[in-house]
């Protein structure tokens, strides 16, 4: 029996921005040395359906794209599958060319077939040359007459290692329109529904998903597969933990597929992730990549890791992300052909085997931030890898246009990173983590951003109080962090009304010398600059006229820690462009918070070993299904 590993698909939306992810616009051209570019509208006109496309006479279409090339290296490395068949169906005279790439992105021809009439062409492929990386794909070239691509799939006759279904867990807070859109996409994909046991929508908001106008129709289509679970807002960790608990009760489910709410899915990616999880040699967390929902050809996350010394997350090849597929296609991007191994995957879309949950527990009660990374690190230590699989992705609202390091989320960034470090860091005293944390405090203080420092210090005090604070504050930490903002005037976003807010000296604009190259001080100059700024903020009050009106204005991209501190006050545009914040020097707050920062970080360093032992000892109880059931019961009765 042939098992479908991957279907060739075409975009669901008639959106020219999506085409580079499905078919290669660089080769949708005449077969000549000097290609003739075809307009996006003409390309869209050749899309005949989800699995059909017209290959115009004299032109060539490549399926060597993100969603349609086959990630051979990942299948060779993480699964026992070695024999794969590519079946391509066409109508009309055409030539089918099959290629592979090496881990360095070098293209090599595998096979070529000429076809005519209604043809089903099969290529037998061996996965034994992709240890370092590489994809396999096919092109179709039409002759003097147009041809039609009728569909293709990658299959194997090898049986999967495990064959259970998956339940989907969507955690949402006041994004009912997005959720209903996701449910519609699933309802329209019968081949995906065949692999699903349940769809749990964990609704933690006040704008209910089941109150949306289109909900009743999609709920009727999904029938008993769909289940709405309502609970108070316990953040992403509370919502996903609930999805895990509910999935563990389902003997038909071998996996839970976690999905964020503000996303648009590619249904084929859901199917591919479940199939990959079934074939993985050992129980494996299967992660998805993330494209920008507001800039859809742009890839933001490929494989994510946690650097050991600073204990900080990042994307591998961070200097090459985001990658814009409308500028450089897959075949033009050698970096994307190497196999990249991940430490963790964001929970915008992540498939977790129930076997892993039963072994290592559920999410840490962290509300948001670092819950996904901590879980995958914990699973990795127990022998369960995380694989971010190319060709498995969705579109998510990206962090472009956000700065959650200076809003209420600063508390969770600080607390959860250090808690995860206490549990998982193998470097004495957390390596450079605490030094980096202290520097983050100092940069915020120099920039007159006192609110995030207050939140970070609240986080450090909670960490020092011990692991019991995590479940105890799960439902209260976020409201407390938001309420604290009222004590800090710089948190007010001044939106333009009839008259725009202006600074005394106008807006300062800085010219970058090169892309991503800044004029920040380094070496001895950095030490002198820091000492001078600390002294100025410690000893000097702002001039009265700069308190009454901001001294200067910065665009968000120019408001760096080595520029803003040189002024008594600054008007800084918000990251999303919705308004402006006023930052004003406060000598008393600066002095008090700087002393607190030194004192709290010293206490953490002094108690690091004992705190690490305490948090590791408490981890099995904190993440157990019984503990989470107790949290859910308490929230229902409170």
XYZ file of C-alpha atoms in Angstrom:
638
model
C 0.000 0.000 0.000
C 1.312 3.426 -0.961
C 1.317 5.943 1.877
C 1.257 9.613 0.846
C 4.075 11.536 2.488
C 3.492 14.805 0.674
C 1.041 16.179 -1.889
C 1.930 18.826 -4.428
C -0.418 21.718 -3.760
C -1.194 25.148 -5.160
C -2.300 28.212 -3.178
C -5.808 28.359 -1.768
C -5.967 32.129 -2.303
C -5.593 33.997 -5.574
C -2.746 35.995 -4.078
C 0.323 36.781 -6.209
C 2.419 37.131 -3.037
C 1.869 33.437 -2.324
C 2.959 32.105 -5.719
C 6.715 31.979 -4.961
C 6.017 29.518 -2.132
C 4.206 27.045 -4.423
C 5.460 27.453 -7.994
C 8.647 29.148 -9.078
C 7.900 32.413 -10.891
C 11.512 32.545 -12.081
C 10.954 29.524 -14.332
C 7.332 30.198 -15.274
C 8.813 31.706 -18.419
C 9.860 30.867 -21.956
C 12.653 28.296 -22.286
C 15.310 30.609 -23.662
C 18.627 31.959 -22.508
C 16.931 35.312 -21.872
C 13.662 34.484 -20.033
C 10.604 36.627 -20.587
C 9.037 37.556 -17.249
C 5.320 36.854 -16.959
C 3.046 39.088 -14.893
C 1.591 37.882 -11.606
C -1.885 38.094 -13.086
C -0.893 35.794 -15.950
C 0.646 33.367 -13.491
C -2.498 33.346 -11.345
C -4.548 32.643 -14.466
C -2.596 29.427 -14.921
C -3.618 28.125 -11.486
C -6.621 25.914 -12.239
C -7.274 24.518 -8.768
C -5.715 23.180 -5.615
C -3.808 20.503 -7.559
C -4.012 21.652 -11.195
C -2.090 24.191 -13.258
C -1.690 25.109 -16.908
C 1.817 24.878 -18.349
C 1.725 27.365 -21.207
C 3.247 26.293 -24.528
C 6.966 26.958 -24.647
C 7.205 27.611 -20.915
C 8.564 25.772 -17.926
C 7.281 25.621 -14.369
C 9.377 24.541 -11.419
C 7.906 22.920 -8.329
C 11.268 23.350 -6.601
C 9.621 25.633 -4.065
C 9.135 25.784 -0.314
C 5.805 23.964 -0.255
C 6.371 21.593 -3.175
C 9.970 20.413 -3.014
C 10.510 17.291 -0.914
C 12.833 17.791 2.145
C 14.791 14.584 1.530
C 17.485 15.183 4.157
C 14.953 15.427 6.987
C 13.200 12.235 5.945
C 16.532 10.400 5.640
C 17.864 11.616 9.003
C 14.773 11.380 11.216
C 12.814 8.458 9.728
C 13.600 4.920 8.500
C 12.091 5.694 5.070
C 14.592 5.085 2.272
C 12.478 4.351 -0.805
C 10.164 7.109 -2.065
C 8.145 7.345 -5.264
C 7.240 10.584 -7.015
C 4.101 10.286 -9.153
C 3.243 13.146 -11.528
C 0.012 13.286 -13.565
C -0.157 15.422 -16.689
C -2.251 16.001 -19.782
C -0.643 17.042 -23.061
C 2.903 16.965 -24.430
C 5.497 17.886 -21.810
C 8.876 17.046 -20.336
C 9.191 16.216 -16.629
C 12.614 16.855 -15.106
C 13.525 15.650 -11.602
C 16.311 17.322 -9.637
C 17.993 16.994 -6.272
C 20.230 19.337 -4.328
C 23.156 18.806 -2.000
C 23.475 20.298 1.463
C 25.371 23.177 -0.159
C 22.483 23.881 -2.537
C 24.153 22.470 -5.665
C 21.518 21.301 -8.185
C 21.841 17.880 -9.837
C 19.593 16.242 -12.439
C 18.172 12.831 -11.428
C 15.871 11.867 -14.311
C 13.930 13.172 -17.335
C 10.787 11.813 -19.019
C 8.857 12.982 -22.074
C 5.102 12.465 -21.837
C 2.029 12.994 -24.010
C -1.745 12.654 -23.666
C -3.021 11.656 -20.233
C 0.067 10.387 -18.455
C 0.916 9.127 -14.982
C 4.683 9.135 -14.542
C 6.440 7.553 -11.565
C 10.019 8.119 -10.449
C 11.543 5.753 -7.884
C 13.915 7.606 -5.591
C 16.368 6.466 -2.936
C 17.041 8.495 0.202
C 20.696 7.638 0.836
C 22.651 10.735 -0.254
C 21.139 13.457 1.896
C 22.950 13.201 5.221
C 24.175 16.800 4.986
C 21.020 18.259 3.464
C 19.160 18.503 0.190
C 15.730 18.563 -1.453
C 14.172 16.735 -4.408
C 11.810 18.469 -6.821
C 10.499 18.402 -10.375
C 9.975 20.839 -13.240
C 7.468 20.547 -16.075
C 8.242 22.046 -19.484
C 5.547 22.314 -22.156
C 6.370 21.826 -25.844
C 4.668 23.633 -28.719
C 1.269 23.028 -27.111
C 0.148 23.829 -23.584
C 0.045 21.018 -21.058
C -1.812 20.608 -17.779
C -0.391 19.557 -14.462
C -3.016 17.301 -12.865
C -1.380 16.613 -9.488
C 1.578 14.877 -7.860
C 2.445 13.113 -4.651
C 5.440 11.647 -2.858
C 4.695 8.173 -1.494
C 6.286 5.186 0.165
C 5.181 1.596 0.615
C 6.905 1.423 3.976
C 4.521 1.220 6.931
C 4.579 4.064 9.493
C 6.169 3.464 12.886
C 2.951 4.592 14.621
C -0.517 5.040 13.156
C -2.646 6.970 15.646
C -4.555 10.148 14.943
C -3.887 13.666 16.208
C -6.017 16.110 18.138
C -5.592 19.810 17.445
C -5.428 22.269 20.346
C -6.056 25.934 19.473
C -5.560 28.401 22.328
C -7.320 31.717 21.773
C -7.888 35.002 23.541
C -10.312 37.346 21.731
C -9.354 36.276 18.206
C -12.622 34.536 17.214
C -12.430 35.577 13.546
C -9.009 33.977 13.105
C -10.167 30.798 14.836
C -13.241 30.418 12.665
C -11.041 30.924 9.601
C -8.775 28.092 10.770
C -11.777 25.841 11.393
C -13.090 26.571 7.884
C -9.732 25.625 6.369
C -9.771 22.342 8.257
C -13.372 21.615 7.278
C -12.434 22.141 3.615
C -9.592 19.586 3.827
C -11.034 16.044 4.075
C -7.611 14.423 3.766
C -6.551 16.324 6.898
C -9.746 15.496 8.802
C -9.090 11.802 8.144
C -6.024 12.125 10.391
C -7.760 14.069 13.188
C -9.496 12.774 16.279
C -10.636 16.021 17.902
C -10.226 19.789 17.450
C -10.123 21.479 20.852
C -10.605 25.250 20.812
C -9.571 26.480 24.257
C -11.375 29.826 24.472
C -9.956 32.051 27.217
C -11.418 35.356 26.034
C -14.522 37.482 26.316
C -15.205 37.532 22.562
C -16.382 33.960 22.197
C -15.508 31.859 19.168
C -18.913 30.157 19.254
C -20.572 33.588 19.034
C -19.050 34.364 15.621
C -21.524 34.622 12.752
C -19.972 31.790 10.713
C -19.322 29.480 13.655
C -22.607 27.525 13.511
C -22.039 26.517 9.888
C -18.460 25.334 10.364
C -19.368 23.589 13.645
C -22.068 21.641 11.811
C -19.559 20.593 9.150
C -16.982 19.467 11.709
C -19.660 17.821 13.894
C -18.326 15.868 16.877
C -14.718 16.458 15.780
C -14.967 20.017 17.170
C -15.092 20.780 20.881
C -15.070 24.237 22.508
C -13.427 24.385 25.947
C -13.992 27.564 27.955
C -11.732 28.685 30.795
C -10.309 31.926 32.292
C -7.256 33.450 30.679
C -4.290 31.324 31.761
C -2.103 32.399 28.866
C -0.668 30.229 26.138
C 0.781 27.741 28.614
C -2.595 27.321 30.335
C -4.460 26.964 27.067
C -2.036 24.487 25.554
C -1.805 22.533 28.804
C -5.596 22.198 28.667
C -5.360 20.888 25.096
C -2.743 18.374 26.263
C -4.924 17.225 29.164
C -7.948 16.775 26.911
C -5.890 14.891 24.317
C -4.481 12.510 26.931
C -8.064 11.439 27.633
C -8.490 10.362 23.994
C -7.132 6.824 23.351
C -7.507 7.454 19.607
C -4.999 10.341 19.736
C -1.273 9.648 19.551
C -0.445 13.334 19.024
C -1.616 16.814 19.934
C -1.101 19.504 17.308
C -0.782 22.898 19.025
C -1.923 25.928 17.011
C -1.875 29.609 17.861
C -4.994 31.653 17.228
C -3.756 34.588 15.077
C -2.659 32.403 12.150
C -3.651 31.256 8.694
C -2.873 27.637 8.005
C -1.792 25.650 4.968
C -3.909 22.476 5.537
C -1.368 20.319 3.731
C 1.174 21.334 6.379
C -1.072 19.933 9.112
C -1.261 16.640 7.218
C 2.490 16.544 6.554
C 3.401 17.148 10.195
C 1.187 14.281 11.391
C 2.569 11.929 8.731
C 6.150 12.901 9.627
C 5.375 12.259 13.294
C 4.009 8.820 12.404
C 7.175 7.892 10.524
C 9.751 9.358 12.931
C 12.130 6.684 14.206
C 11.618 7.798 17.812
C 8.741 9.844 19.259
C 9.534 13.298 17.865
C 8.184 16.812 18.359
C 7.407 18.054 14.844
C 7.600 21.808 14.508
C 6.482 24.175 11.764
C 8.150 27.201 10.264
C 6.565 30.645 10.508
C 5.798 33.034 7.663
C 4.682 36.618 8.235
C 0.902 36.916 7.964
C 1.216 40.549 6.830
C 4.100 39.905 4.397
C 3.312 36.423 3.228
C 6.426 35.408 1.199
C 8.674 36.272 4.170
C 9.950 33.425 6.372
C 10.854 34.431 9.946
C 11.661 31.172 11.730
C 13.378 28.064 10.333
C 15.140 26.190 13.142
C 15.365 27.696 16.616
C 18.001 27.037 19.253
C 18.910 28.138 22.779
C 22.508 29.310 23.084
C 24.127 27.723 26.118
C 26.211 30.521 27.673
C 23.691 33.399 27.633
C 20.781 30.942 27.692
C 18.948 32.917 25.026
C 16.827 31.775 22.131
C 17.518 32.623 18.508
C 16.918 31.399 14.977
C 19.749 29.475 13.332
C 21.337 31.561 10.572
C 19.798 34.568 12.282
C 21.695 36.951 10.022
C 19.806 35.482 7.029
C 16.339 35.706 8.523
C 13.763 36.769 7.581
C 14.092 35.199 4.146
C 11.953 36.719 1.402
C 10.979 34.092 -1.178
C 9.710 36.796 -3.531
C 13.321 38.006 -3.796
C 15.235 34.692 -3.739
C 13.577 31.360 -4.472
C 14.543 28.044 -2.901
C 17.026 27.125 -5.626
C 18.760 30.515 -5.261
C 19.205 30.099 -1.482
C 21.952 27.585 -0.610
C 21.516 28.152 3.131
C 18.030 26.622 2.956
C 19.358 23.323 1.596
C 21.454 22.333 4.622
C 19.717 20.239 7.265
C 19.291 22.434 10.349
C 18.656 20.836 13.736
C 16.486 22.679 16.252
C 16.419 22.801 20.052
C 12.773 23.825 20.139
C 9.871 25.038 18.007
C 7.427 27.835 18.706
C 3.941 26.772 19.627
C 2.376 28.692 16.765
C 2.261 25.154 15.272
C 3.873 22.167 16.920
C 2.978 18.458 16.934
C 3.736 16.639 20.205
C 3.342 12.865 20.653
C 1.238 11.961 23.679
C 4.000 9.519 24.617
C 6.294 12.509 25.160
C 3.717 14.284 27.343
C 3.192 11.194 29.482
C 6.951 10.889 29.948
C 8.010 14.508 30.618
C 4.786 16.242 31.689
C 2.783 19.159 30.347
C 3.638 22.802 29.841
C 5.314 24.748 32.629
C 2.711 27.090 34.238
C 4.484 30.120 32.781
C 1.481 31.974 31.201
C 3.458 33.043 28.081
C 7.074 33.174 26.844
C 9.587 30.332 27.058
C 6.927 27.657 27.748
C 7.529 26.166 24.278
C 11.330 26.341 24.543
C 11.392 24.925 28.077
C 9.123 22.015 27.103
C 11.247 21.057 24.094
C 14.462 21.308 26.116
C 12.903 19.070 28.771
C 11.810 16.591 26.108
C 15.237 16.671 24.476
C 16.902 15.814 27.766
C 14.570 12.785 27.960
C 15.611 11.635 24.477
C 12.766 13.129 22.401
C 14.087 15.432 19.640
C 12.417 18.463 18.104
C 12.473 18.705 14.301
C 11.381 21.838 12.444
C 10.376 20.330 9.101
C 10.675 22.361 5.870
C 7.456 22.448 3.884
C 5.481 22.493 7.147
C 4.524 26.083 7.946
C 1.794 28.622 8.557
C 1.357 32.385 8.505
C 1.480 34.098 11.897
C 1.369 37.735 12.962
C 5.104 38.344 13.312
C 7.008 40.395 15.876
C 7.634 43.116 13.284
C 5.749 46.170 14.516
C 5.853 44.980 18.128
C 8.112 45.663 21.084
C 6.939 43.414 23.891
C 10.177 43.961 25.822
C 8.803 47.262 27.152
C 5.166 46.338 27.850
C 3.612 44.006 30.442
C 5.234 41.006 28.752
C 8.649 42.149 30.050
C 7.793 40.375 33.318
C 7.386 37.018 31.556
C 10.414 37.512 29.310
C 12.616 37.984 32.376
C 11.058 35.472 34.748
C 10.554 32.564 32.391
C 13.963 32.823 30.744
C 15.705 32.686 34.129
C 13.415 29.896 35.400
C 14.174 27.881 32.260
C 17.862 28.588 32.829
C 17.666 27.407 36.427
C 16.122 24.144 35.230
C 18.162 23.440 32.112
C 21.406 25.445 32.023
C 24.492 23.247 32.345
C 26.847 26.207 32.784
C 27.903 27.146 36.335
C 25.758 29.991 37.714
C 23.881 30.164 34.417
C 26.870 31.360 32.404
C 26.362 34.943 31.230
C 22.585 34.882 31.715
C 22.547 37.048 34.863
C 25.141 39.436 33.464
C 23.018 39.860 30.353
C 19.906 40.355 32.491
C 21.676 43.075 34.474
C 22.696 44.795 31.238
C 19.098 44.704 30.001
C 18.082 46.523 33.195
C 20.793 49.116 32.678
C 19.848 49.769 29.044
C 16.194 50.290 29.975
C 17.197 52.645 32.806
C 19.488 54.641 30.532
C 16.636 54.949 28.019
C 14.277 56.209 30.762
C 12.085 53.085 30.394
C 11.331 52.507 34.053
C 8.189 50.374 33.670
C 9.903 47.295 32.156
C 12.592 47.516 34.848
C 9.900 47.480 37.561
C 8.395 44.398 35.906
C 11.748 42.687 35.599
C 12.478 43.294 39.269
C 9.066 41.881 40.222
C 10.020 38.826 38.168
C 13.338 38.426 40.004
C 11.636 38.698 43.385
C 9.148 36.001 42.361
C 11.958 33.722 41.179
C 13.721 34.162 44.516
C 10.497 33.216 46.341
C 10.694 29.691 44.904
C 8.888 27.516 42.324
C 5.574 27.568 44.215
C 4.868 31.048 42.846
C 4.419 29.731 39.278
C 1.012 28.033 39.706
C -0.005 30.455 42.457
C 0.338 33.516 40.182
C -0.680 31.930 36.861
C -3.976 33.817 36.659
C -2.846 36.992 38.479
C 0.649 37.856 37.202
C -0.561 39.345 33.907
C -3.295 41.597 35.409
C -0.822 42.742 38.076
C 1.787 43.580 35.429
C -0.717 45.568 33.380
C -2.021 47.400 36.440
C 1.505 48.509 37.346
C 1.685 50.497 34.099
C -0.511 53.244 35.593
C 2.413 54.260 37.822
C 4.668 55.017 34.845
C 3.726 57.923 32.535
C 6.004 56.688 29.747
C 3.578 53.809 29.113
C 0.915 56.200 27.799
C 0.691 56.132 24.002
C -0.118 59.647 22.776
C -2.110 59.253 19.590
C -2.382 62.019 17.021
C -5.729 63.786 17.215
C -6.294 67.282 15.844
C -2.762 68.333 16.722
C 0.316 66.123 16.583
C 2.655 66.000 19.580
C 6.011 67.646 18.842
C 9.405 67.941 20.505
C 11.356 71.134 21.197
C 14.302 70.363 18.909
C 12.549 68.267 16.276
C 13.157 64.752 15.053
C 16.659 63.305 14.907
C 17.441 61.053 11.942
C 20.523 58.838 11.719
C 22.072 57.355 8.616
C 23.255 53.763 8.867
C 26.593 53.132 7.265
C 25.650 49.658 6.041
C 22.745 47.268 6.423
C 22.513 46.123 10.052
C 25.629 48.120 10.990
C 25.114 50.498 13.898
C 27.110 53.384 15.346
C 26.999 51.934 18.871
C 30.080 52.384 21.063
C 32.363 49.404 21.622
C 35.408 48.538 23.683
C 36.831 51.293 25.903
C 34.471 53.809 24.317
C 31.512 51.721 25.464
C 32.777 51.668 29.061
C 33.366 55.406 29.068
C 29.942 56.065 27.527
C 28.165 53.848 30.078
C 29.969 55.417 33.036
C 29.237 58.926 31.762
C 25.530 58.210 31.231
C 25.160 56.553 34.638
C 26.795 59.564 36.271
C 24.616 62.013 34.365
C 21.394 60.184 35.241
C 22.485 59.713 38.866
C 23.494 63.321 39.579
C 21.441 65.528 37.249
C 17.760 66.311 37.071
C 16.229 67.135 33.673
C 15.898 70.803 32.730
C 12.376 72.145 33.435
C 11.679 73.014 29.793
C 12.486 69.409 28.804
C 9.987 68.129 31.331
C 7.239 70.379 30.011
C 7.905 69.339 26.408
C 10.026 66.469 25.041
C 13.475 67.643 24.084
C 13.869 65.552 20.888
C 11.970 63.021 18.792
C 13.185 59.632 17.555
C 11.737 57.210 15.065
C 11.472 53.744 16.586
C 14.343 52.429 14.452
C 16.646 55.221 15.649
C 15.750 55.095 19.368
C 18.710 53.016 20.538
C 20.189 52.767 24.018
C 23.266 54.777 23.051
C 21.255 57.711 21.621
C 18.197 58.297 23.801
C 20.145 58.596 27.119
C 21.942 61.726 25.901
C 18.775 63.789 26.344
C 16.583 64.794 29.269
C 13.437 63.600 27.516
C 12.520 62.035 24.213
C 9.440 61.518 22.094
C 9.653 58.036 20.577
C 7.290 56.603 17.999
C 5.537 53.389 19.051
C 6.653 50.214 17.250
C 3.312 49.796 15.487
C 3.130 53.470 14.468
C -0.082 54.041 16.442
C 1.291 56.941 18.482
C 4.213 58.207 20.545
C 5.631 57.640 24.005
C 7.325 60.313 26.110
C 10.402 59.226 28.043
C 11.576 61.627 30.741
C 14.554 61.293 33.063
C 13.577 60.499 36.662
C 16.656 60.748 38.904
C 15.019 59.226 42.001
C 13.684 56.226 40.102
C 16.977 55.737 38.291
C 18.928 55.647 41.570
C 16.511 53.317 43.334
C 16.128 50.890 40.428
C 19.844 50.728 39.679
C 20.561 49.764 43.300
C 17.716 47.223 43.242
C 19.059 45.688 40.033
C 22.505 45.131 41.540
C 21.041 43.743 44.776
C 18.570 41.344 43.106
C 21.079 39.967 40.611
C 23.626 39.409 43.384
C 21.010 37.487 45.363
C 20.209 35.361 42.333
C 23.858 34.577 41.673
C 24.465 33.731 45.329
C 21.463 31.367 45.455
C 21.710 29.997 41.901
C 22.648 26.418 42.774
C 20.013 26.023 45.486
C 17.292 27.652 43.402
C 18.189 25.396 40.474
C 17.808 22.335 42.666
C 14.480 23.639 44.000
C 13.003 24.315 40.553
C 14.217 21.000 39.111
C 12.803 19.118 42.079
C 9.449 20.867 41.707
C 9.238 20.420 37.924
C 7.514 16.991 37.850
C 4.739 18.273 40.110
C 4.432 21.657 38.358
C 3.955 19.989 34.953
C 1.907 16.949 35.966
C -1.621 16.431 34.594
C -2.896 16.249 38.186
C -1.399 19.640 39.044
C -2.902 21.218 35.938
C -6.277 19.597 36.623
C -6.132 21.208 40.055
C -5.456 24.612 38.477
C -8.393 24.191 36.096
C -10.688 23.092 38.935
C -9.674 26.078 41.076
C -10.373 28.472 38.214
C -13.807 26.939 37.652
C -14.774 27.389 41.314
C -13.234 30.826 41.866
